[in-house]
Coordinates of C-alpha atoms and ligand atoms in Angstrom, one line a residue:
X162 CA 5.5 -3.9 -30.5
X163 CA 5.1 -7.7 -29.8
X164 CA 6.0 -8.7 -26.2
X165 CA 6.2 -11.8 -23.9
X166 CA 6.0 -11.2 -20.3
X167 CA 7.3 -14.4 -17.9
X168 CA 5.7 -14.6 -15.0
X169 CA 2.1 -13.6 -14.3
X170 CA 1.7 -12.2 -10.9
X171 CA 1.3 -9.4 -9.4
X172 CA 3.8 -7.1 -11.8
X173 CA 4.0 -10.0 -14.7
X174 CA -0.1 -9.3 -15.3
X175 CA -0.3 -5.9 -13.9
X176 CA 2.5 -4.9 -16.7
X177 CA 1.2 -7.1 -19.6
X178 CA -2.4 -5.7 -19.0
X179 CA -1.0 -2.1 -19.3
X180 CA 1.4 -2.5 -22.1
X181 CA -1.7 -3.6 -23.5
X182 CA -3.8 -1.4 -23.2
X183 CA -1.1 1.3 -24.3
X184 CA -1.4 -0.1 -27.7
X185 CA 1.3 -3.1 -27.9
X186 CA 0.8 -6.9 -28.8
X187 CA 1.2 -8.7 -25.3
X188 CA 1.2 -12.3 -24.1
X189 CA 1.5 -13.4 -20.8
X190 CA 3.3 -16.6 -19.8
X191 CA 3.3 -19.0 -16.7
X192 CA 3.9 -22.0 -15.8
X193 CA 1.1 -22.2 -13.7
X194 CA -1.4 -24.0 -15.8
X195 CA -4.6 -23.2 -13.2
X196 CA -3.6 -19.4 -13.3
X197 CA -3.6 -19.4 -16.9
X198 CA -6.6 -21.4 -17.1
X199 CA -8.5 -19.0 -15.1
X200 CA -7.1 -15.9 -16.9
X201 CA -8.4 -17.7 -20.2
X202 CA -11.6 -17.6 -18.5
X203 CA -12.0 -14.0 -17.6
X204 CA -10.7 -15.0 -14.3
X205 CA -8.5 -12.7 -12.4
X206 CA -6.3 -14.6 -9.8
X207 CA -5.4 -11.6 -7.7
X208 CA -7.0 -8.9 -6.4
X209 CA -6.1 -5.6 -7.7
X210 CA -8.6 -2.8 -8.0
X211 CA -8.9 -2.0 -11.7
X212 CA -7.2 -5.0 -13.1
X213 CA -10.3 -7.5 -14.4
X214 CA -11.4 -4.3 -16.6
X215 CA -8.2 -3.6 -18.3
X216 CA -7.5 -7.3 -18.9
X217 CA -11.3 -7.6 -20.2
X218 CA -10.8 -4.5 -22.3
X219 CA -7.4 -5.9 -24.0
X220 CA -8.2 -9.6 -24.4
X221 CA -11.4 -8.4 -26.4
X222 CA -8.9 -6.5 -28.4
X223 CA -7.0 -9.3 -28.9
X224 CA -3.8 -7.1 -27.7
X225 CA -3.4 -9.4 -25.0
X226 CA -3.2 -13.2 -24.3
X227 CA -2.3 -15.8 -22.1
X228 CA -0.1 -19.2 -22.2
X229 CA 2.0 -22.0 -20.8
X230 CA 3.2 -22.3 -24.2
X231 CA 6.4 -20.5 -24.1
X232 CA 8.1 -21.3 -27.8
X233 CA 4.6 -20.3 -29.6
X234 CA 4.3 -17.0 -27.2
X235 CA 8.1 -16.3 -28.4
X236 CA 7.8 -17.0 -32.5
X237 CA 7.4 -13.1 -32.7
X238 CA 8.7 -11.4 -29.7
X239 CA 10.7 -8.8 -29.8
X240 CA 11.0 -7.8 -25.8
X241 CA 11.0 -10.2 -23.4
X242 CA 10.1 -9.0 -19.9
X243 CA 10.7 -11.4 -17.4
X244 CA 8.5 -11.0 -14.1
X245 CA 9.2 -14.4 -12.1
X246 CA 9.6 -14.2 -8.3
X247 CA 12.5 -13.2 -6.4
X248 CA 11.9 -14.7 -2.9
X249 CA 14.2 -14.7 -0.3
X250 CA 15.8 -18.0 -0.4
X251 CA 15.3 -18.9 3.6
X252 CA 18.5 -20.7 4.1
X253 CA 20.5 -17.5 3.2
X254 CA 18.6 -14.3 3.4
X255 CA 19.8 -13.3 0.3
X256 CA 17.2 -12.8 -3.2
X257 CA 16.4 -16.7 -4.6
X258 CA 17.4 -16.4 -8.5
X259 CA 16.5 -19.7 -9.6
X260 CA 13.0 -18.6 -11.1
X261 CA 15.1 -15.6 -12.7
X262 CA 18.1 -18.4 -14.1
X263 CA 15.3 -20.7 -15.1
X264 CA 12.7 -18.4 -16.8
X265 CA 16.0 -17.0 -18.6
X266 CA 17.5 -20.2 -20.0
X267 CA 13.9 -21.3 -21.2
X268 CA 13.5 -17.7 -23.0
X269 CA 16.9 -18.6 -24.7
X270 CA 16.0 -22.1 -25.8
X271 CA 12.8 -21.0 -27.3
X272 CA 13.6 -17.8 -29.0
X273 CA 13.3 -18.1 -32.7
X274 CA 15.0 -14.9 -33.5
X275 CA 16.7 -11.8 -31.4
X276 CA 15.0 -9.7 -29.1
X277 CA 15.4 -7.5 -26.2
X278 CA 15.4 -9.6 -22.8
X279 CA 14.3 -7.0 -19.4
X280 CA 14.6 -7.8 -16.4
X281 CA 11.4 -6.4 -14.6
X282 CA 11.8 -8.8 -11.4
X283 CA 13.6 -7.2 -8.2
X284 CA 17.1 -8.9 -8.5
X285 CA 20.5 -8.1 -6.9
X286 CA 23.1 -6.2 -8.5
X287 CA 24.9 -8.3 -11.6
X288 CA 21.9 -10.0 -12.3
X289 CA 22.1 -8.7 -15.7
X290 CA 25.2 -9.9 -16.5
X291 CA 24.2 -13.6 -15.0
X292 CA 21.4 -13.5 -17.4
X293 CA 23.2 -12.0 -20.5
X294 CA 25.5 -14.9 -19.9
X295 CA 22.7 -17.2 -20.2
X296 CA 21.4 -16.8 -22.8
X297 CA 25.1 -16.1 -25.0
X298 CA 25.9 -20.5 -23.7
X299 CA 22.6 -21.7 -24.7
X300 CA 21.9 -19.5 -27.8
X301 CA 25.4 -18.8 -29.3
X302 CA 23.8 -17.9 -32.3
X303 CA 21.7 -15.4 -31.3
X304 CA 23.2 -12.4 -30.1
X305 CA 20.0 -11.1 -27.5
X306 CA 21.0 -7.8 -26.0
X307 CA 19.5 -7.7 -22.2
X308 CA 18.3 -4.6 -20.3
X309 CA 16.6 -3.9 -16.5
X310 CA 13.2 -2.1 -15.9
X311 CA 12.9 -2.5 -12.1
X312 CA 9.3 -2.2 -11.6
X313 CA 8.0 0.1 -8.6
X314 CA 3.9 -0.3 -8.6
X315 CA 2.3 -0.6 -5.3
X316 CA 0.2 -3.4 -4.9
X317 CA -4.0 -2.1 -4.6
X318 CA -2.6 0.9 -6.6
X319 CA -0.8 -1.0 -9.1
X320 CA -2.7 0.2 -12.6
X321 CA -2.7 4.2 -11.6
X322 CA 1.2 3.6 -10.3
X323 CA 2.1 1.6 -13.8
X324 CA -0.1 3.9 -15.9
X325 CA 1.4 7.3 -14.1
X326 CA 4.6 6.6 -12.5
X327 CA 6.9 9.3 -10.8
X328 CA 9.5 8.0 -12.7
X329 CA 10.7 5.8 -15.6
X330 CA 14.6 3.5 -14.8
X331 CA 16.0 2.0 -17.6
X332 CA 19.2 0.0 -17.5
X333 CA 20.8 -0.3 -20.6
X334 CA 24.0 -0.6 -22.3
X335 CA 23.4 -0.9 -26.3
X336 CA 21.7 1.3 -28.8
X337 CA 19.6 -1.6 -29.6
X338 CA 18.3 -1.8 -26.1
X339 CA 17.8 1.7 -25.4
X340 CA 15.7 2.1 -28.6
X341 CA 13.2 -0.9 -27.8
X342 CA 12.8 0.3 -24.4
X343 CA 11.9 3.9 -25.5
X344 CA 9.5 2.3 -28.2
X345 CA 7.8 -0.1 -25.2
X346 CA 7.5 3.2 -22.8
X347 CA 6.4 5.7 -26.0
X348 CA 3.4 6.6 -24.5
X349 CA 4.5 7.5 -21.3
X350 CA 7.3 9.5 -22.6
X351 CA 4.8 11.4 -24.9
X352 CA 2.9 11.9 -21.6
X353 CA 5.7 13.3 -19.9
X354 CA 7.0 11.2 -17.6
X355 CA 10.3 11.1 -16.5
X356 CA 13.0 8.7 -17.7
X357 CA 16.5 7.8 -16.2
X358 CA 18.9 5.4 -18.8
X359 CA 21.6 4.0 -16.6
X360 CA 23.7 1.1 -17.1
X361 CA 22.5 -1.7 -15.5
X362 CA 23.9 -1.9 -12.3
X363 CA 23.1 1.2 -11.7
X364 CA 19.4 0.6 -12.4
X365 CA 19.2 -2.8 -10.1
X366 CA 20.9 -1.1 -7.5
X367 CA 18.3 2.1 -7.9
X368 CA 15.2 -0.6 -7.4
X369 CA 16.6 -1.8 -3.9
X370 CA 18.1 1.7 -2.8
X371 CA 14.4 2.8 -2.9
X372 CA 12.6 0.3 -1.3
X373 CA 15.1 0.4 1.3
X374 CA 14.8 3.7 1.6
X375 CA 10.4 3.7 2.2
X376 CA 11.0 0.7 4.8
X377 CA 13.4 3.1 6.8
X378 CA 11.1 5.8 6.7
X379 CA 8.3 3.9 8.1
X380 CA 10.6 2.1 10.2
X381 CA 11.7 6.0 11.6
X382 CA 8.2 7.2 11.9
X383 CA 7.2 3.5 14.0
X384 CA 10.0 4.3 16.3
X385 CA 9.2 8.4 16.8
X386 CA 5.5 7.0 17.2
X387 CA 7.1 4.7 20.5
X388 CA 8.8 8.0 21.6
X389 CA 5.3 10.1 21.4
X390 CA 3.7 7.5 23.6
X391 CA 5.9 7.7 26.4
X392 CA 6.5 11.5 26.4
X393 CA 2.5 13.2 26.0
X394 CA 3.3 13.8 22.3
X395 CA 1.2 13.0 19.4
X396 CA 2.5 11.4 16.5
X397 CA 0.3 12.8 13.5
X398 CA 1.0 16.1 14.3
X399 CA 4.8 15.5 14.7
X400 CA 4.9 13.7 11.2
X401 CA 2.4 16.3 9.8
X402 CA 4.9 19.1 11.1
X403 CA 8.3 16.8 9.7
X404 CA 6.3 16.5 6.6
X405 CA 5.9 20.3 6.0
X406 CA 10.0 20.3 4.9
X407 CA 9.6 19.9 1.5
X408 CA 13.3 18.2 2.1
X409 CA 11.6 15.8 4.3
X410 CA 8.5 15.2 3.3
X411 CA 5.1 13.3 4.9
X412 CA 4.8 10.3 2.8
X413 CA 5.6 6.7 3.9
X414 CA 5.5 8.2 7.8
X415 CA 2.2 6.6 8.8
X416 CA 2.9 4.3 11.8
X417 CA 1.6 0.9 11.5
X418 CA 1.9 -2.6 12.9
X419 CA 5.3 -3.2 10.9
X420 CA 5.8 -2.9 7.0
X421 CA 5.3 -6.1 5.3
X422 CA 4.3 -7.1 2.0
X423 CA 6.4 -9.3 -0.7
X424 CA 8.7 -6.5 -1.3
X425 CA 10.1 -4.5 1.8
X426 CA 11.2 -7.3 4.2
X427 CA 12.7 -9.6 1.3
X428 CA 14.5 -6.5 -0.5
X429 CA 15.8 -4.5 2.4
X430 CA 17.3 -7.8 3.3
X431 CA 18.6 -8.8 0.2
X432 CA 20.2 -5.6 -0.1
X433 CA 22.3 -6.4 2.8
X434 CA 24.1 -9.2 1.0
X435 CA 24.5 -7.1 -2.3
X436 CA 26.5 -4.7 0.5
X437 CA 28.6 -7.9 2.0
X438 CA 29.0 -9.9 -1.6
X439 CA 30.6 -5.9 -2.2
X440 CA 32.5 -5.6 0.5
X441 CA 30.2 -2.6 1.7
X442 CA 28.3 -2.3 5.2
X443 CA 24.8 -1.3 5.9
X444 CA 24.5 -0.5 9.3
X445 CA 20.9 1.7 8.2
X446 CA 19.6 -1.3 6.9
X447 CA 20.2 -4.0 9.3
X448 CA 19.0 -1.6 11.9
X449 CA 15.9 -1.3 9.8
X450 CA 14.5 -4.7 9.6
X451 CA 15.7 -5.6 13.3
X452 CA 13.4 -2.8 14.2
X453 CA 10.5 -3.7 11.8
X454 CA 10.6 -7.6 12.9
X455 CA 11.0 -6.5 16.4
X456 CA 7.9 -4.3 16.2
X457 CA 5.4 -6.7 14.7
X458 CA 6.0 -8.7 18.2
X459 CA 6.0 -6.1 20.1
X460 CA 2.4 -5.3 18.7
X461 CA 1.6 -8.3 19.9
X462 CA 2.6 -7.4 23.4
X463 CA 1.0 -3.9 23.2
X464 CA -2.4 -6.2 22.4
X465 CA -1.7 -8.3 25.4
X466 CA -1.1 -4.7 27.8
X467 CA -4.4 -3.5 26.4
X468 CA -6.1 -6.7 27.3
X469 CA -4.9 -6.0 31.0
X470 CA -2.1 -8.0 30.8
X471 CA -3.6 -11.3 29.8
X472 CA -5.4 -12.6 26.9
X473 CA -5.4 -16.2 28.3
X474 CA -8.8 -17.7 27.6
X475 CA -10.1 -13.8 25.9
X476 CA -11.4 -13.6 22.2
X477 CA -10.2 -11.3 20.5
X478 CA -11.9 -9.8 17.0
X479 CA -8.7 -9.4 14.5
X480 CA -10.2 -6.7 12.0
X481 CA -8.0 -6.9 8.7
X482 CA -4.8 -9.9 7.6
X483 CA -3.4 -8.3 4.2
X484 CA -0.6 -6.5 5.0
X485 CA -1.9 -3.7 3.7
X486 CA -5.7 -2.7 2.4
X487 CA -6.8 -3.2 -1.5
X488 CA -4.9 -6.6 -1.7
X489 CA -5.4 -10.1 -1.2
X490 CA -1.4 -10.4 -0.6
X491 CA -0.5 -12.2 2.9
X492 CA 3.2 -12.3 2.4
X493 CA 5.3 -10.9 5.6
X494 CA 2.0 -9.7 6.8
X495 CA 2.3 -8.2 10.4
X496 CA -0.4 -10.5 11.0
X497 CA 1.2 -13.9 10.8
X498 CA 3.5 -12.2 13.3
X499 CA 0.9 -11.2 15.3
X500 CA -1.8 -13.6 15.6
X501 CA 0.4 -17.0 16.4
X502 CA 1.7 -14.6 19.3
X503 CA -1.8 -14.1 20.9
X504 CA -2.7 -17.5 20.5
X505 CA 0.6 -18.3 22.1
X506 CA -0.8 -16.3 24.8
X507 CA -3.6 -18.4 24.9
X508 CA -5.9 -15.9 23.2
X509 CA -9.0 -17.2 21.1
X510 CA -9.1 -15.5 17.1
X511 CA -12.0 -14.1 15.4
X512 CA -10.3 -13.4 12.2
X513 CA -11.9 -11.5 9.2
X514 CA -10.3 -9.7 6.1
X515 CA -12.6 -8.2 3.3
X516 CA -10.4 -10.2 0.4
X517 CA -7.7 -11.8 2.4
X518 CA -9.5 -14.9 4.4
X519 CA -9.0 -17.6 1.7
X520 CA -4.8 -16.3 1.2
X521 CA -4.6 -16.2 5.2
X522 CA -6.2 -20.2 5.7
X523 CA -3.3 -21.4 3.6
X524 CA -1.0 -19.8 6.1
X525 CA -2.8 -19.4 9.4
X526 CA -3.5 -23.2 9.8
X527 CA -2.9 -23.2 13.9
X528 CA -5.8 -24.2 16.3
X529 CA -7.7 -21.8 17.9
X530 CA -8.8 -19.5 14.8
X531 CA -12.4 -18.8 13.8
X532 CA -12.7 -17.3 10.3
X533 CA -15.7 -15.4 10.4
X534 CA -18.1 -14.2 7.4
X535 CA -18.0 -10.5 7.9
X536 CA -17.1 -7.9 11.0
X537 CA -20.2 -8.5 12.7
X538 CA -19.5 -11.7 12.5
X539 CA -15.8 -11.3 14.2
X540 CA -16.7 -8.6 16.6
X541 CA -19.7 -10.5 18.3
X542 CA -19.0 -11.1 21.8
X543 CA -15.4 -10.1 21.8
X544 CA -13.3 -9.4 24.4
X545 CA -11.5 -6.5 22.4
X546 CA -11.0 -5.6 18.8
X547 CA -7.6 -5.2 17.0
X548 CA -7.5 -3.5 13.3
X549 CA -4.3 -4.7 12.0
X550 CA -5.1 -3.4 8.7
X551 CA -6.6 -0.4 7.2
X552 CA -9.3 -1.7 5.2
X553 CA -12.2 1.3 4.2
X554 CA -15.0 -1.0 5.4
X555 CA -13.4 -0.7 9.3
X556 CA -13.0 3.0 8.9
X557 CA -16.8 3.4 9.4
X558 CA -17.8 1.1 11.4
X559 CA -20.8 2.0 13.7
X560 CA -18.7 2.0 16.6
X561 CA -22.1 2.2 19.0
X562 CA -23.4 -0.8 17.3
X563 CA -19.8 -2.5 17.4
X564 CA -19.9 -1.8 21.8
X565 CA -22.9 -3.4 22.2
X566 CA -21.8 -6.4 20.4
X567 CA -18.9 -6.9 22.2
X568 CA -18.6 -8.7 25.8
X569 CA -15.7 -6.2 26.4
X570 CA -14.9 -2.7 25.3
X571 CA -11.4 -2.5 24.1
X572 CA -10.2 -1.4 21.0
X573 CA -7.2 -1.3 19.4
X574 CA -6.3 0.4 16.5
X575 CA -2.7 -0.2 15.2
X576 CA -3.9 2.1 11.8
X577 CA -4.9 4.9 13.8
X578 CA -8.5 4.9 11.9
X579 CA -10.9 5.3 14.6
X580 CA -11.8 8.4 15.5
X581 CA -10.5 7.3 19.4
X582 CA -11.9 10.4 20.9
X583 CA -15.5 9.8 19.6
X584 CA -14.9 6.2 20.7
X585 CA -13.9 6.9 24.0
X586 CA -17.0 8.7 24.8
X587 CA -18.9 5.9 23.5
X588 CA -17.2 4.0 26.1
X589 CA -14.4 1.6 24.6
X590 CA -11.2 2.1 26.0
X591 CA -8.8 2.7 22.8
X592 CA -5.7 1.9 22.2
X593 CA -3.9 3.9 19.2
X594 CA -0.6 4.3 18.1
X595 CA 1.8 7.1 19.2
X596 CA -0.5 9.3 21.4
Ligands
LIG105 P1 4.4 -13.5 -8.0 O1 4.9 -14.5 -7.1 O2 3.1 -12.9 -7.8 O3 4.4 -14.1 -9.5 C1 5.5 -14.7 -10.1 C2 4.9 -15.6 -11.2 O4 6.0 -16.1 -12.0 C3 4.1 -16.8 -10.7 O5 2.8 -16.8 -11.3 C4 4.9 -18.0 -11.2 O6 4.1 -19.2 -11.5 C5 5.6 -17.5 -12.4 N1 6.8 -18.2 -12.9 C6 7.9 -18.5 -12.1 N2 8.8 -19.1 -12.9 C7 8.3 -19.1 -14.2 C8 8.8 -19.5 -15.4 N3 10.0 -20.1 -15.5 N4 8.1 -19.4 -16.5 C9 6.8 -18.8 -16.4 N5 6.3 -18.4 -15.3 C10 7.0 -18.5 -14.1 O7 5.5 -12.4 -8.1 P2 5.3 -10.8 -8.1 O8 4.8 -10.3 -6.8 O9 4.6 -10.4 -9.3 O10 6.9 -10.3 -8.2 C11 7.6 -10.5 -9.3 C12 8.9 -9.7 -9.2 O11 8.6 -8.3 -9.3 C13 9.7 -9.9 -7.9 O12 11.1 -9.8 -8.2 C14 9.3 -8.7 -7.1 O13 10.2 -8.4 -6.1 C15 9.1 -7.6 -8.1 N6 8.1 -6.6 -7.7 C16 6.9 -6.9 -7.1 C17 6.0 -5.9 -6.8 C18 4.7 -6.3 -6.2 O14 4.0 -5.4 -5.8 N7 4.3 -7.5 -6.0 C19 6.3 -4.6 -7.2 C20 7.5 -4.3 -7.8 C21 8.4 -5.3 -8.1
LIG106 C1 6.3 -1.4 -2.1 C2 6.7 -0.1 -2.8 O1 5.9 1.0 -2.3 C3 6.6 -0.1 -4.3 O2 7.2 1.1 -4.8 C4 7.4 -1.3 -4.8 O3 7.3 -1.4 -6.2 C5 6.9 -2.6 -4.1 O4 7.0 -2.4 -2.7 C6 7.8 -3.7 -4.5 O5 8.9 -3.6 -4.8 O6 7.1 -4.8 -4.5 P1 3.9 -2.5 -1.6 O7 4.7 -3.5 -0.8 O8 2.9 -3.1 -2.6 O9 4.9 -1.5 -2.5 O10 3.1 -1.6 -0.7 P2 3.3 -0.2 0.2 O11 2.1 0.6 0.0 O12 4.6 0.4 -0.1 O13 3.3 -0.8 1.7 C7 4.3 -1.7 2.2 C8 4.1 -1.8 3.7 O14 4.5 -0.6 4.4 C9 2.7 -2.2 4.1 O15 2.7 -3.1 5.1 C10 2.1 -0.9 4.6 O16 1.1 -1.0 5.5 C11 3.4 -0.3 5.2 N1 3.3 1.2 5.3 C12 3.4 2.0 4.2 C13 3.3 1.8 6.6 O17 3.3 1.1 7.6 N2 3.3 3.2 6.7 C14 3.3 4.0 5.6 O18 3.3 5.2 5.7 C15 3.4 3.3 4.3

C-alpha cells in the first residue's frame, strides 16, 4: 500500500520505517528541511536503538523515502498518517492542535485523489471530526474518509513496541476505512496480534485513558515508596509482593525521580480538559500530576538532605538528563526540575548523559553547569553523585574507583541501581529510594 506519513519524529519515522519494512511503499514528510536533509543522508536525527538499520534497510529498498515536498509525496497515497506534535499549548494546559489543523488542511489541498486520512498523533476527543471537517471545506470534491490509530511505542523501545505491540486500536466509522487499515496492519494481524475497531471517539479517548492510567501507577508506587521510607519498609519487595496479583500487576511500579517524557505530563493533563470541555471530573488525575510535579522538587530537596542540608558552594556529579535511558528526549525531564533547583541552592553541576548533553544545552542554559565528556569526567572531585536516570553505563560503575575520585562520598540513587549495600561497605553514604 502506498502511504505518506506527516510528521517525522519520534512516531512519524519510527512508524514509516516499520510500515516499511513490513512490505508497504512509505514516504515520510516534514517541514523541517535540515531533518529531512539529514535523513536523505543516512542521518538519523533521534536516537532510537534499532532505527538507523531499519531505515538503511528500507531506503535501499526503495520502500521508504523522505520529503518536504508534500503534493509529489501525495500523487499516489492512499493512507495518510498524520504524526505532527501535540504539545501542550502553555497558555491553557490543554493539547495544542494547530500542527494537527495545519498538517490536515495541507493534506487536503494537495491530495490528488481519495485516500484514507489517520490520525496517529495523541489528540483529544473529537479530533476526528475537526479534521474530517477539514478536509470536506477545503476539498468538497473529494470525499476522504478519516480514521484514528493512537500510537502507544515507548520511546528507546519504539521498533520492538511498533513491530510487537500488545494491542492494535483502530477508530473507524466506514467500510472503506476499516478495510485500509486492516490492509496497512496485515502483517501484524497474520502475526496474531490483537485488534480493537472502535468508533473514533472511542479510540482517542482509549490513547489518553492509558497513558493516564501508567502515570498514576508510577505516581502510586512514588508515593508507597515515600511511605516505605518513613516506616522501615522496603519498596521493591512491597511492589514485587503487589505485583504478584495477576489483577495488579508489577509493571510501571518502579519509583523514580518523577515520570516525564513528551507524553505522560502533556497527556494526563490534557485529559483533564477533555473531562471539563465534557462536563466530567477527574479528581485521579489532577491528583496525579500535582503529585508527579510535586515530587520532581521534592527530589531536589531529598538531594539537598543528603548533602547535609546544604549544597551551597558543593559540586555535585548529575549522572544521566533524558528522562528516561535509550533516548536522547529532554522533554519534562525530572531533570530540568531538578537541576535549576540545586543550583538555586547554590550548588555547582557536573552534568553528563550518554546521548542527552547536546538536547539538555539547548534547555539547561543557566550559569553554573559544567558539561563533562564522560562519568569520570563528572564524578571527579565531587561532593556527591545523583543518578537521575537509569542509563546501563551507571549501573556498573566501579563504585571503588568512583570513591576515590570523589572529594565526598555521597551517593544518591533516585533509580535504585546501585547495589547500596555493596556501596556502603565501600564507604559512600547512599541515598536510595523507598528503603
Ligand atoms: P515530534 O515533535 O518528535 O515530531 C513531530 C514532527 O512533525 C516534527 O518533525 C515537525 O517538524 C513535524 N511537523 C509539524 N507540522 C508539520 C506539517 N504540517 N507538515 C509536516 N511535518 C510537520 O513528535 P512525536 O514525539 O513524534 O509525537 C507526535 C505525536 O505522537 C504526538 O501527538 C505524541 O503525543 C504522539 N506520541 C508520541 C510518542 C513518543 O514516544 N514520542 C508515542 C506515542 C504517541
Ligand atoms: C509512554 C508510554 O509508555 C507509551 O505507551 C506511550 O505511547 C508514550 O508514553 C506516548 O504516548 O508518548 P514513554 O514516555 O516513551 O512512553 O516512556 P515510558 O517508558 O513509559 O516512561 C515514561 C516516564 O515514566 C519516564 O520518565 C520513566 O522513567 C517513568 N517511569 C516508567 C517510572 O518512573 N517508573 C516506571 O515503572 C516506568
Amino acid at each position: 500500500m502506498k502511504i505518506v506519513v506527516i510528521g517525522t519524529g519520534y512516531v512519524g519515522l519510527v512508524s514509516g520505517a516499520c510500515f516499511a519494512d513490513m512490505g508497504h511503499e512509505v514516504i515520510c514528510v516534514d517541514k523541517n528541511a535540515d531533518k529531512i536533509d539529514r535523513l536523505n543522508k543516512g542521518e538519523i536525527p533521534i536516537y532510537e536503538p534499532g532505527l538507523e538499520e531499519i531505515v538503511r534497510r528500507n531506503t535501499t529498498s526503495w520502500n521508504l523515502s523522505f520529503t518536504t515536498d508534500l503534493a509529489i509525496a501525495l500523487e499516489k497515497a492512499e493512507c495518510v498518517l498524520l504524526a505532527v506534535g501535540t504539545p501542550t499549548d502553555e497558555k491553557t494546559g490543554r493539547a495544542d492542535l494547530q500542527y494537527v489543523h495545519a498538517a490536515a488542511k495541507e493534506v487536503a489541498e494537495n491530495l490528488k485523489d481519495v485516500a484514507v486520512i489517520v490520525t496517529k498523533s495523541t489528540v483529544p476527543v473529537g479530533t476526528g471530526k475537526e479534521v474530517a471537517k477539514i478536509l470536506q471545506e477545503t476539498r468538497p470534491d473529494l470525499h476522504c474518509e478519516v480514521a484514528s490509530n493512537p500510537e502507544f511505542l515507548r520511546e528507546g523501545s519504539a521498533i520492538e513496541d511498533f513491530m510487537h505491540p500488545d494491542r492494535i486500536i483502530i477508530g473507524a466509522e466506514s467500510i472503506e476505512s476499516k478495510n485500509i487499515m486492516q490492509r496497512l496492519y496485515r502483517k501484524l494481524i497474520g502475526e496474531g496480534v490483537p485488534v480493537l475497531f472502535t468508533n473514533i471517539a472511542t479510540s482517542e479517548l482509549i490513547k489518553y485513558s492509558s497513558n493516564a492510567f501508567l502515570a498514576m501507577k508510577i505516581a502510586y508506587a512514588n508515593e508507597i515508596s515515600d511511605i516505605c521510607e518513613n516506616v522501615g519498609a522496603d519498596v521493591s519487595m512491597v511492589i514485587q509482593g503487589m505485583g504478584m496479583d495477576n489483577r495488579i500487576g508489577g509493571k510501571y511500579m518502579q519509583p523514580g525521580p518523577g515520570y516525564g517524557g513528551s507524553c505522560f505530563p502533556k497527556d494526563t493533563l490534557a485529559l483533564t480538559y477533555i473531562a471539563k470541555d465534557a462536563g466530567s471530573t477527574t479528581q485521579i488525575v489532577e491528583s496525579v500530576i500535582k503529585s508527579n510535579d510535586e515530587r520532581k522538587l521534592r527530589m531536589a530537596d531529598k538531594i539537598i538532605a543528603a548533602c547535609d542540608g546544604s549544597v551551597n558552594g558543593k559540586k555535585i556529579a548529575i549522572l544521566g538528563l533524558t528522562f528516561k535511558a535509550n533516548t536522547d528526549d529532554m522533554r519534562y525531564s525530572p531533570s530540568l526540575s531538578i537541576i535549576p533547583k540545586l543550583l538555586d541552592a547554590g550548588a555547582k553541576i557536573r552534568a553528563y548523559d550518554p546521548v542527552g548533553m547536546s538536547e539538555a544545552q539547548k534547555i539547561l542554559t543557566q550559569d553554573g553547569i559544567k558539561w563533562c565528556s564522560d562519568s569520570e569526567d563528572a564524578i571527579s572531585s565531587t561532593d556527591a553523585i545523583v543518578i537521575l536516570t537509569e542509563w546501563d553505563a551507571f549501573k556498573t560503575l566501579d563504585l571503588q574507583q568512583v570513591l576515590a575520585d570523589m572529594s565526598g562520598n555521597i551517593l544518591i540513587d533516585l533509580r535504585n541501581i546501585i547495589d547500596t549495600e555493596q556501596a556502603s561497605e565501600i564507604g559512600f553514604k547512599c541515598v536510595t529510594l523507598g528503603k
